[in-house]
Short mmCIF file of C-alpha atoms in Angstrom, two decimals:
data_model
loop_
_atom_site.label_atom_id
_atom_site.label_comp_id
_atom_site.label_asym_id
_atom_site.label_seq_id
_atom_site.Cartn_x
_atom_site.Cartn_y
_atom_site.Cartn_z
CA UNK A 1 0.00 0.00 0.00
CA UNK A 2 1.06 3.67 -1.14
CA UNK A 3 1.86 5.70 2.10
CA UNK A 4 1.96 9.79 0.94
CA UNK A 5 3.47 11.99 3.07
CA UNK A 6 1.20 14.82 2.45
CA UNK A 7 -2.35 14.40 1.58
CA UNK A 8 -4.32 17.53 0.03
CA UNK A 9 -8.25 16.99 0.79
CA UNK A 10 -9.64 19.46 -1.99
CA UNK A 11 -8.72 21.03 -5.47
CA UNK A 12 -9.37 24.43 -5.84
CA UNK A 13 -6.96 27.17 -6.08
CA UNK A 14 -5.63 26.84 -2.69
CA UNK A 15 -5.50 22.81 -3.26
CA UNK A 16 -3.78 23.01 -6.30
CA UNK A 17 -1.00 25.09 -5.26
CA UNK A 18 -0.46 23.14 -2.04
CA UNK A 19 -0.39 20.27 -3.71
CA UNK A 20 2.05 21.41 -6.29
CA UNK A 21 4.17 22.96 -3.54
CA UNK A 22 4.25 20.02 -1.42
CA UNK A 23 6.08 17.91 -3.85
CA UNK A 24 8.11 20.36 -5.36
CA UNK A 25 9.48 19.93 -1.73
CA UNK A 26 10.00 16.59 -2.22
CA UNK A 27 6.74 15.16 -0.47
CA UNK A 28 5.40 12.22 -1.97
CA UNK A 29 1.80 13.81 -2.57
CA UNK A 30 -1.69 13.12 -2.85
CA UNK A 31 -4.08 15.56 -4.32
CA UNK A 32 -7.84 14.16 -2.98
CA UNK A 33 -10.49 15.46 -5.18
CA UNK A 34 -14.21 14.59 -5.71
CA UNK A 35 -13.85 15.74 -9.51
CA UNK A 36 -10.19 15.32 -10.73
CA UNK A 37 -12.01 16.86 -14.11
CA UNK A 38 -12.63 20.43 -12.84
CA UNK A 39 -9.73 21.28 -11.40
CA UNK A 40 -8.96 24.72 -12.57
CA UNK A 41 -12.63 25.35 -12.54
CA UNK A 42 -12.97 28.73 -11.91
CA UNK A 43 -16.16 28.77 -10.00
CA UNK A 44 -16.86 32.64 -9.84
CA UNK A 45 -15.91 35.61 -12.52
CA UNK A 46 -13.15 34.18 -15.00
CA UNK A 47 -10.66 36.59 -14.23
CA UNK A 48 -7.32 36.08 -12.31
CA UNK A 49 -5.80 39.30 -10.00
CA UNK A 50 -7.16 42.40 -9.44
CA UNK A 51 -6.39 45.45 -6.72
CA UNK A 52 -4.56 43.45 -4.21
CA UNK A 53 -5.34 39.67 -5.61
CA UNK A 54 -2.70 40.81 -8.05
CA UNK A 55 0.64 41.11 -6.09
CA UNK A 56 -0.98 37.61 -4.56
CA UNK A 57 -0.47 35.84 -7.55
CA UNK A 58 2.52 37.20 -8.05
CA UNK A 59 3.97 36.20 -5.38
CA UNK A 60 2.68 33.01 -5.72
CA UNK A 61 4.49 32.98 -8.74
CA UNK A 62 7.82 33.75 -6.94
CA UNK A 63 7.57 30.70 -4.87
CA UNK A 64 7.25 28.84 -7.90
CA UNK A 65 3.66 28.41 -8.32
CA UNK A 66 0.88 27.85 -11.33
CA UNK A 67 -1.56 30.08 -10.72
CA UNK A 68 0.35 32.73 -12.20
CA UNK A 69 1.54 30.45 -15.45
CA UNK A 70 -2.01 28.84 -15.78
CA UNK A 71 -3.67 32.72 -16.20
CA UNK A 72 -0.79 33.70 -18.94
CA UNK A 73 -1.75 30.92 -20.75
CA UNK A 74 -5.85 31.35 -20.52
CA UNK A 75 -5.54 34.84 -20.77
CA UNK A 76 -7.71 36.58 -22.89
CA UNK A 77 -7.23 40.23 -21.94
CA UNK A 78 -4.69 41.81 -19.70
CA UNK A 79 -5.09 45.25 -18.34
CA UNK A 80 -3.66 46.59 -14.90
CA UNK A 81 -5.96 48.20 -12.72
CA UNK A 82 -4.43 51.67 -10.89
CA UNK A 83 -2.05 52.28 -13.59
CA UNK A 84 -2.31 56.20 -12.93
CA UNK A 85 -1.19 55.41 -9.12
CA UNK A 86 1.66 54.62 -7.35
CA UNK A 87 3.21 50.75 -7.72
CA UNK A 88 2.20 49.95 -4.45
CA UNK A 89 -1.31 49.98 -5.53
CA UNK A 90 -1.59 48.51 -8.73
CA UNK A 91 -3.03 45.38 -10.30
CA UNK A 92 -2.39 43.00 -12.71
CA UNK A 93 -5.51 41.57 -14.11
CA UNK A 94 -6.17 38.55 -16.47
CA UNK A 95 -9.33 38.09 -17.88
CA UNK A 96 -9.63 34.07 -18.54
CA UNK A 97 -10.64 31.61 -20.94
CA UNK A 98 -12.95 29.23 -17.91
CA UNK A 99 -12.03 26.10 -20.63
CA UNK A 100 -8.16 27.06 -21.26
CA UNK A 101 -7.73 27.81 -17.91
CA UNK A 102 -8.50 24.73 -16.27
CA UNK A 103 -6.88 22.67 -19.24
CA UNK A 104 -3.63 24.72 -18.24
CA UNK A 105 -3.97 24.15 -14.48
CA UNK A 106 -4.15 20.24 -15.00
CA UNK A 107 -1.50 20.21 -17.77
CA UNK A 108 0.71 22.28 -15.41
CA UNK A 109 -0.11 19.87 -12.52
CA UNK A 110 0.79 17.08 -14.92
CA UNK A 111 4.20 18.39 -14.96
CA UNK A 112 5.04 17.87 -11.18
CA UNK A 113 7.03 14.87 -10.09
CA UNK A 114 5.41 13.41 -6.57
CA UNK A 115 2.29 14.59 -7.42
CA UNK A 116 -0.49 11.90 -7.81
CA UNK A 117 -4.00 13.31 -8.23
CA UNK A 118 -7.41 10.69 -7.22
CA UNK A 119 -10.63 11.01 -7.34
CA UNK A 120 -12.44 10.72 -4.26
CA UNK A 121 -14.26 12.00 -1.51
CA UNK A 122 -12.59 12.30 2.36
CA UNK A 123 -14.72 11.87 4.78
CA UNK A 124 -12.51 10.75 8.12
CA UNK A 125 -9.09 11.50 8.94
CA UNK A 126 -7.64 9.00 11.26
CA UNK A 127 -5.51 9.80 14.56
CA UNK A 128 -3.77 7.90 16.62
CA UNK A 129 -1.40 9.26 19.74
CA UNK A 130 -2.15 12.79 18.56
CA UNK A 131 -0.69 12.29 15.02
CA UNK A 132 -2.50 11.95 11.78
CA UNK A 133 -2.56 8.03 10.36
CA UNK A 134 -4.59 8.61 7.22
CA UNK A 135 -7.53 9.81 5.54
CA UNK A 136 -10.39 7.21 5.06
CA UNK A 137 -12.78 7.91 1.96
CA UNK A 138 -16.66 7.70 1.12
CA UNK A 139 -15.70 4.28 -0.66
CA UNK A 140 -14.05 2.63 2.35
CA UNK A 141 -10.29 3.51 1.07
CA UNK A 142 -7.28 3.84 4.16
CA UNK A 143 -4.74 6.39 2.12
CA UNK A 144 -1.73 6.21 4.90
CA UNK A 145 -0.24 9.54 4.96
CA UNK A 146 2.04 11.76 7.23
CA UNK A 147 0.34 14.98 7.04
CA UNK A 148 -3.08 16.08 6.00
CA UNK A 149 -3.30 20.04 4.29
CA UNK A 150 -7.25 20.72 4.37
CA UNK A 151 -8.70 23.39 1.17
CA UNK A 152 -12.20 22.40 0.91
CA UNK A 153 -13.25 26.12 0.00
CA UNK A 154 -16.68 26.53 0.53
CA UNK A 155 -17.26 22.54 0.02
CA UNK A 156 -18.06 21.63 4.21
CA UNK A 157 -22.05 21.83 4.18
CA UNK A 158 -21.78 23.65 1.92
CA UNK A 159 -25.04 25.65 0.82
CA UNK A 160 -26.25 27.54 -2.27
CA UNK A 161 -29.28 30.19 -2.05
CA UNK A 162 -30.84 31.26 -5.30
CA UNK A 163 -33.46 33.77 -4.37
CA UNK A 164 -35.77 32.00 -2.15
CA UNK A 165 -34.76 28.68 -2.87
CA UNK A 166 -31.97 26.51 -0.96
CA UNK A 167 -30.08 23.93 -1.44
CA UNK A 168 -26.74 21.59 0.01
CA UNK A 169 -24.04 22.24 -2.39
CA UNK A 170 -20.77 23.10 -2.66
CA UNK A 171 -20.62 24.74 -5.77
CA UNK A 172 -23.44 24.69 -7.98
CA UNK A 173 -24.27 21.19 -9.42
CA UNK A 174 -21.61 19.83 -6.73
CA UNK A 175 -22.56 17.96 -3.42
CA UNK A 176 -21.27 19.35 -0.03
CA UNK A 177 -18.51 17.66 2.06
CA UNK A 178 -20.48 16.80 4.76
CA UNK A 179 -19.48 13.88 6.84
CA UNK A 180 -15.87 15.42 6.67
CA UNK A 181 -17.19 18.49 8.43
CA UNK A 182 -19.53 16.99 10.97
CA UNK A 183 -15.35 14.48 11.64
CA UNK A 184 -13.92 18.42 12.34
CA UNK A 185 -16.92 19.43 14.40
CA UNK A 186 -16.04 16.28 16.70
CA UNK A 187 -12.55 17.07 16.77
CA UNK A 188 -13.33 20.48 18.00
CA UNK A 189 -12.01 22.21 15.19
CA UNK A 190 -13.67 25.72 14.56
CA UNK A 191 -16.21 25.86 11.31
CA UNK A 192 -17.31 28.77 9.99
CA UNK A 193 -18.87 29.61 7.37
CA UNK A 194 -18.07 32.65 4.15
CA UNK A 195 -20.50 34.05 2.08
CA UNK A 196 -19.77 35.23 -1.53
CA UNK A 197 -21.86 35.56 -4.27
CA UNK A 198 -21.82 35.25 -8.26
CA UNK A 199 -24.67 36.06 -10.73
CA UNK A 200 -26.70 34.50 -13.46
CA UNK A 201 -24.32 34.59 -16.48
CA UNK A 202 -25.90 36.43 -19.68
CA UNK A 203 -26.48 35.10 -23.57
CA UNK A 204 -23.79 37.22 -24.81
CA UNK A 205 -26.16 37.15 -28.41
CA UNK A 206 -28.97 39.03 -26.47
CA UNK A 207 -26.52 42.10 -25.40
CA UNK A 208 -26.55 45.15 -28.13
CA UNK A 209 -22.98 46.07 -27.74
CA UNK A 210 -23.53 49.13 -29.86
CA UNK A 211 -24.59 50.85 -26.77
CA UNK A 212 -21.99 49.37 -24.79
CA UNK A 213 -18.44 51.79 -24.41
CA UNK A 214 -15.70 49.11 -25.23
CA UNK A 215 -13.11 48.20 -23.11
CA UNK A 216 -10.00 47.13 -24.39
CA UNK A 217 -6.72 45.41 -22.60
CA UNK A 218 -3.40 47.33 -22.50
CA UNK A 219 -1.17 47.97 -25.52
CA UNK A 220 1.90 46.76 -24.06
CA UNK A 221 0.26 43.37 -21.75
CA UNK A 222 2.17 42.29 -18.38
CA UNK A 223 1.97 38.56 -17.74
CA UNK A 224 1.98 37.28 -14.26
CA UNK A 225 4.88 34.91 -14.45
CA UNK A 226 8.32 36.10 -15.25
CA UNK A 227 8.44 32.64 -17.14
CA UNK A 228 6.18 34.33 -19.39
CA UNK A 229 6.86 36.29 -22.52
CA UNK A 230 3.56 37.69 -23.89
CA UNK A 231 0.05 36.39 -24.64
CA UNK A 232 -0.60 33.30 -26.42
CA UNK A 233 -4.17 33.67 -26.87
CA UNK A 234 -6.37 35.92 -29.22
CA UNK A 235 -7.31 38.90 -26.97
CA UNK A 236 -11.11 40.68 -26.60
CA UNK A 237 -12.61 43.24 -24.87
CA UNK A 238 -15.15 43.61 -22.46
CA UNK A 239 -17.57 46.28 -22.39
CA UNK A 240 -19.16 48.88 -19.81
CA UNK A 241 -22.90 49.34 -18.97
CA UNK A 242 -24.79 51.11 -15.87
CA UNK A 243 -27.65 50.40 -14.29
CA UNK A 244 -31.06 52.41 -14.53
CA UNK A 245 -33.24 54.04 -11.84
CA UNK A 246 -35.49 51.63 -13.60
CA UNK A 247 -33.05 48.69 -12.64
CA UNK A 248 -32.84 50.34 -9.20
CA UNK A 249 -36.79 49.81 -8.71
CA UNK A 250 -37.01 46.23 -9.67
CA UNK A 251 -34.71 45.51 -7.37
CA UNK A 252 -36.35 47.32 -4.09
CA UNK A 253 -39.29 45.52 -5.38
CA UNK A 254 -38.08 42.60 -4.71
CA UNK A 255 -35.45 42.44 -1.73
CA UNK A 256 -38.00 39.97 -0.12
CA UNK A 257 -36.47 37.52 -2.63
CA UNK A 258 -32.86 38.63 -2.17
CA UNK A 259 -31.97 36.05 1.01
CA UNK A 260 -29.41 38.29 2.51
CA UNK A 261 -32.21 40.86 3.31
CA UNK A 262 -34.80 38.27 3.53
CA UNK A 263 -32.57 36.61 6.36
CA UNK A 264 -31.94 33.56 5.19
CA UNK A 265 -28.52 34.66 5.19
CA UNK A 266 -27.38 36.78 8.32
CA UNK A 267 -23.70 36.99 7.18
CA UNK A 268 -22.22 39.53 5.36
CA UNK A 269 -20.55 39.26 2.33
CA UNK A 270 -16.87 40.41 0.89
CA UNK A 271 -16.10 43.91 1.48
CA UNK A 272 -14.88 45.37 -2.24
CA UNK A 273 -17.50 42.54 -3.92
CA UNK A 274 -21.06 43.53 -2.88
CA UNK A 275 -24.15 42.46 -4.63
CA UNK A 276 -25.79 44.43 -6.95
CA UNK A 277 -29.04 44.68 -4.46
CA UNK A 278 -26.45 45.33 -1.76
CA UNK A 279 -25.29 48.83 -3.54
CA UNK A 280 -28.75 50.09 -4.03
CA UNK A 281 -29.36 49.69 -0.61
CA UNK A 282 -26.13 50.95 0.45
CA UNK A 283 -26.01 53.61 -1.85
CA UNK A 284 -30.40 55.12 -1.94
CA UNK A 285 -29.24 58.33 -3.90
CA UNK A 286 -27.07 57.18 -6.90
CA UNK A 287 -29.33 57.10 -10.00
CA UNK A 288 -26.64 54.12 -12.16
CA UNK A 289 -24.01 51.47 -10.97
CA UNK A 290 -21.28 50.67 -13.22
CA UNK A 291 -21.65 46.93 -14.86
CA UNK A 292 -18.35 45.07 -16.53
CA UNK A 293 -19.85 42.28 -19.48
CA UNK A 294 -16.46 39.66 -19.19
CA UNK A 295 -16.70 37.10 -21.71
CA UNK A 296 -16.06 33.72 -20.16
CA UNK A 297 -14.05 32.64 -22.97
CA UNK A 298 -12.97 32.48 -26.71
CA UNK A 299 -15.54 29.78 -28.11
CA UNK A 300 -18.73 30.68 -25.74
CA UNK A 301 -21.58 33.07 -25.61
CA UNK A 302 -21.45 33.49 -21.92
CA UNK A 303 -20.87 36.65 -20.59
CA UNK A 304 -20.32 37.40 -16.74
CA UNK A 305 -21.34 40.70 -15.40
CA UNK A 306 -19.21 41.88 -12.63
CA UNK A 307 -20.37 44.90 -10.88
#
C-alpha cells in the first residue's frame, strides 16, 4: 500500500497550489479530489488578479507556483488596474478563458514529479497518539499519509441560495462535504462559514454592444509569471454598462427575494464585492451602478457581469 506523506483533501486554487508545492518539496503527494475533471474550474468571474489579488499571484508565482503560469496561458485580456497610481497599488488583471484555464492548471499539474492526483471524496481522517494516520474515503479507502493540508473552500455543508430557494451544495451542481465536516466538528475544530456571491451569467447574443463603451486590454500586456513572454491567446474586450433608476426599482421591489435581506442569510458578504441589491441599498441616492460584461471565454456566448 502507497503511504503519501502529504495528503491535500480538496482542489481548488488553494489545493492546487499546495499540492504542487508540497512535492516540489519533495513530499510524496496526494491531491484528494471529488472531480479530478474540474480542477482549474474557476467557479466565480473568469478573471485572475485584481487590486490586491494581483501582487498575490505574483507572489505566488515567486515561490514557484501555477496560478500565475495557468492565467498567462488562458488569458484573454490583460489590463492593470491603478495604472495612474503609485506601484504599491496597482493590479495586474487577467481576464480568462474558464475552458483554457482549467486545461492549463491540470497540464501544469501534470508536470510535477510526486504529485499523484485521485478522485475521491474524504470523509474521516484518522488519529492515533495525537498524530494523523490517514484519511479514510466515502468508498471505504485507508490512504496512509504523514500529514493532512485541508482546502475544501466553501465545500463543508456547503449551501447555495438562489433567491428563495436553498439547497446543500458546494458549488453549484456539486454535493457538499459533509461527513468530513460533521469528523472536524467532533474534533473540535472551529467551522465557519463565508459568504460570496456570483450572478446568473448572460447570452452574450442578447446584449446590443452598440450601446456598450468598449473596453479594451493594455497595448503593451504584463503577464503574471516572469516565465512568461507575452500572450498566447487571441485577446477581446469587455464592455461597460450602468444600471437604470429603472433597474434600481425592480430591485427594491423585490429584496424579499434577495436572502441576505430576507434573512436567510445573516452573514455579510466580501467587502470590495457587494451584490448588486447590496449597492442600491447601500447607496439610496445614486441614480446608475457601473456593470463590466467579461466574456467567459474564446468559443462561448457566456458573458459574466461583474459589478
Amino acid at each position: 500500500m502507497t503511504r503519501f506523506d502529504v495528503i491535500v483533501i480538496g482542489g481548488g486554487h488553494a489545493g492546487t497550489e499546495a499540492a504542487a508545492a508540497a512535492a516540489r518539496m519533495g513530499a510524496r503527494t496526494l491531491l484528494l479530489t471529488l472531480k479530478p475533471e474540474a480542477l482549474g474550474e474557476m467557479s466565480c468571474n473568469p478573471a485572475i488578479g485584481g487590486i490586491g489579488k494581483g501582487h498575490l499571484v505574483r507572489e505566488v508565482d515567486a515561490l514557484d507556483g501555477i496560478m500565475g503560469r495557468a492565467a498567462d496561458l488562458a488569458g484573454i485580456q490583460f489590463r492593470v488596474l491603478n495604472r495612474r497610481k503609485g506601484a504599491a497599488v496597482r493590479g495586474p488583471r487577467a481576464q480568462c478563458d474558464r475552458a483554457l484555464y482549467r486545461k492549463a492548471v491540470q497540464g501544469l499539474l501534470a508536470q510535477v514529479a510526486g504529485l499523484s492526483v485521485e478522485q475521491g471524496e474524504a470523509v474521516d481522517i484518522e488519529i492515533r497518539n495525537g498524530r494523523i494516520q490517514a484519511v479514510l474515503t466515502a468508498d471505504r479507502r485507508r490512504l496512509a499519509c504523514g500529514a493532512v493540508v485541508v482546502t475544501t473552500g466553501t465545500f463543508l455543508r456547503g449551501l447555495i441560495h438562489i433567491g428563495p430557494l436553498k439547497v446543500e451544495a458546494g458549488r453549484f451542481g456539486e454535493a457538499p462535504s459533509v461527513a468530513l465536516a460533521e469528523r472536524f466538528r467532533e474534533l473540535q475544530l472551529p467551522l465557519g462559514r463565508l459568504k460570496t456571491g456570483t450572478p446568473p451569467r448572460l447570452d452574450g447574443e442578447s446584449i446590443d454592444y452598440r450601446e456598450l463603451d468598449i473596453q479594451l486590454g493594455d497595448e503593451a500586456p504584463e503577464m503574471f509569471s516572469v516565465d512568461s513572454r507575452g500572450p498566447v491567446n487571441r485577446q477581446i474586450a469587455c464592455h461597460i454598462t450602468h444600471t437604470t433608476c429603472d433597474t434600481h426599482s425592480v430591485i427594491r421591489a423585490n429584496l424579499e427575494q434577495a436572502p441576505v435581506f430576507s434573512g436567510e442569510i445573516e452573514g455579510r458578504g466580501p467587502r470590495y464585492c457587494p451584490s448588486i441589491e447590496d449597492k442600491v441599498v447601500r447607496f439610496p441616492d445614486r441614480g446608475a451602478h457601473q456593470i463590466f460584461l467579461e466574456p467567459e471565454g474564446l468559443d462561448t456566448n457566456s458573458v459574466y457581469p461583474n459589478g
